[in-house]
Amino acid sequence: MSLRVDLKRHNTKILKVSLIISSALLFVGCSKEASVAEDAAATVTSDLSVFDGCYTVSRDEPAQIKVSEIDGTWMMQMKEPASSGRVWDNPEPLEVLDNSEIPTYFSIDPDNVDALIARPDRVLVLAHVKPVYANIDPLLDSEYLSYIYRGANTIYHVECDDINTDILANPHSNIVIDNVNEIV
């Protein structure tokens, strides 16, 4: 009987040790997988090519902002007034922002944004919303968001043009209002 009790204790010890070792191995394995997944996520970079092109604040207006890659750096240009003698101003560099900065500029879940780029002074910040999300959110009618000096709104990706437009002109200056009370 004493031998049986000793064997039982020995088997219990072996079982406990086995459980501890297998739990430790499982924990190490899971930690390693999580670490590898985190490292892979950290090395994924935004595809900034989604920003290549021109933008405007309304679908039926000419392009006002141009974003392009020049010598490996993402740059932006603004349309100049017609009086300047050129269509676009000098290119200015843009910086890639981390998605953790999204709440500073936009009220959208960072998981729904796949690229974020900005001027160094943060007067202009552009975000590209994942197409899947843009298609289901009734408040979005574009995949592009802009933050321009303290205000956020959608902007529209449009064809680039080299038509000089006077974006500083008063759009109301040439309006003629006829007397609507006139009986004909």
CSV table of N, CA and C in Angstrom, one decimal, residues 102-108 123 125 127 144-155:
chain,number,residue,atom,x,y,z
A,102,ILE,N,-4.7,60.4,-36.0
A,102,ILE,CA,-6.0,60.6,-36.7
A,102,ILE,C,-7.0,61.4,-35.8
A,103,PRO,N,-7.2,61.0,-34.5
A,103,PRO,CA,-8.2,61.7,-33.7
A,103,PRO,C,-7.9,63.2,-33.5
A,104,THR,N,-6.7,63.6,-33.7
A,104,THR,CA,-6.4,65.0,-33.6
A,104,THR,C,-7.0,65.8,-34.7
A,105,TYR,N,-7.2,65.2,-35.8
A,105,TYR,CA,-7.7,65.9,-37.0
A,105,TYR,C,-9.1,65.5,-37.5
A,106,PHE,N,-9.4,64.2,-37.3
A,106,PHE,CA,-10.7,63.7,-37.9
A,106,PHE,C,-11.4,62.9,-36.8
A,107,SER,N,-12.8,62.9,-36.9
A,107,SER,CA,-13.6,62.1,-36.0
A,107,SER,C,-14.0,60.8,-36.8
A,108,ILE,N,-13.0,60.0,-37.0
A,108,ILE,CA,-13.2,58.7,-37.7
A,108,ILE,C,-12.3,57.6,-36.9
A,123,VAL,N,-1.1,72.5,-41.2
A,123,VAL,CA,-2.2,73.4,-41.7
A,123,VAL,C,-3.1,72.5,-42.7
A,125,VAL,N,-3.9,68.4,-43.6
A,125,VAL,CA,-3.7,67.0,-43.3
A,125,VAL,C,-4.7,66.3,-44.3
A,127,ALA,N,-6.3,62.5,-45.4
A,127,ALA,CA,-6.5,61.1,-45.0
A,127,ALA,C,-7.2,60.3,-46.1
A,144,TYR,N,-11.6,60.6,-49.5
A,144,TYR,CA,-10.6,61.5,-49.0
A,144,TYR,C,-11.1,62.5,-48.0
A,145,LEU,N,-10.4,62.7,-47.0
A,145,LEU,CA,-10.7,63.7,-46.0
A,145,LEU,C,-9.6,64.7,-45.9
A,146,SER,N,-10.0,65.9,-45.7
A,146,SER,CA,-8.9,67.0,-45.5
A,146,SER,C,-9.2,67.7,-44.2
A,147,TYR,N,-8.1,68.1,-43.6
A,147,TYR,CA,-8.2,69.0,-42.4
A,147,TYR,C,-7.4,70.2,-42.9
A,148,ILE,N,-8.1,71.3,-43.1
A,148,ILE,CA,-7.4,72.5,-43.5
A,148,ILE,C,-7.7,73.6,-42.5
A,149,TYR,N,-6.6,73.9,-41.8
A,149,TYR,CA,-6.6,75.0,-40.8
A,149,TYR,C,-7.9,74.9,-39.9
A,150,ARG,N,-7.9,73.9,-39.0
A,150,ARG,CA,-9.0,73.7,-38.0
A,150,ARG,C,-10.3,73.3,-38.5
A,151,GLY,N,-10.4,72.8,-39.7
A,151,GLY,CA,-11.7,72.3,-40.2
A,151,GLY,C,-11.5,71.1,-41.0
A,152,ALA,N,-12.4,70.1,-40.7
A,152,ALA,CA,-12.3,68.8,-41.5
A,152,ALA,C,-13.5,68.6,-42.4
A,153,ASN,N,-13.3,68.1,-43.5
A,153,ASN,CA,-14.3,67.8,-44.5
A,153,ASN,C,-13.9,66.8,-45.5
A,154,THR,N,-14.8,66.4,-46.3
A,154,THR,CA,-14.4,65.5,-47.4
A,154,THR,C,-13.9,66.4,-48.6
A,155,ILE,N,-13.0,65.8,-49.3
A,155,ILE,CA,-12.5,66.5,-50.6
A,155,ILE,C,-12.6,65.4,-51.7
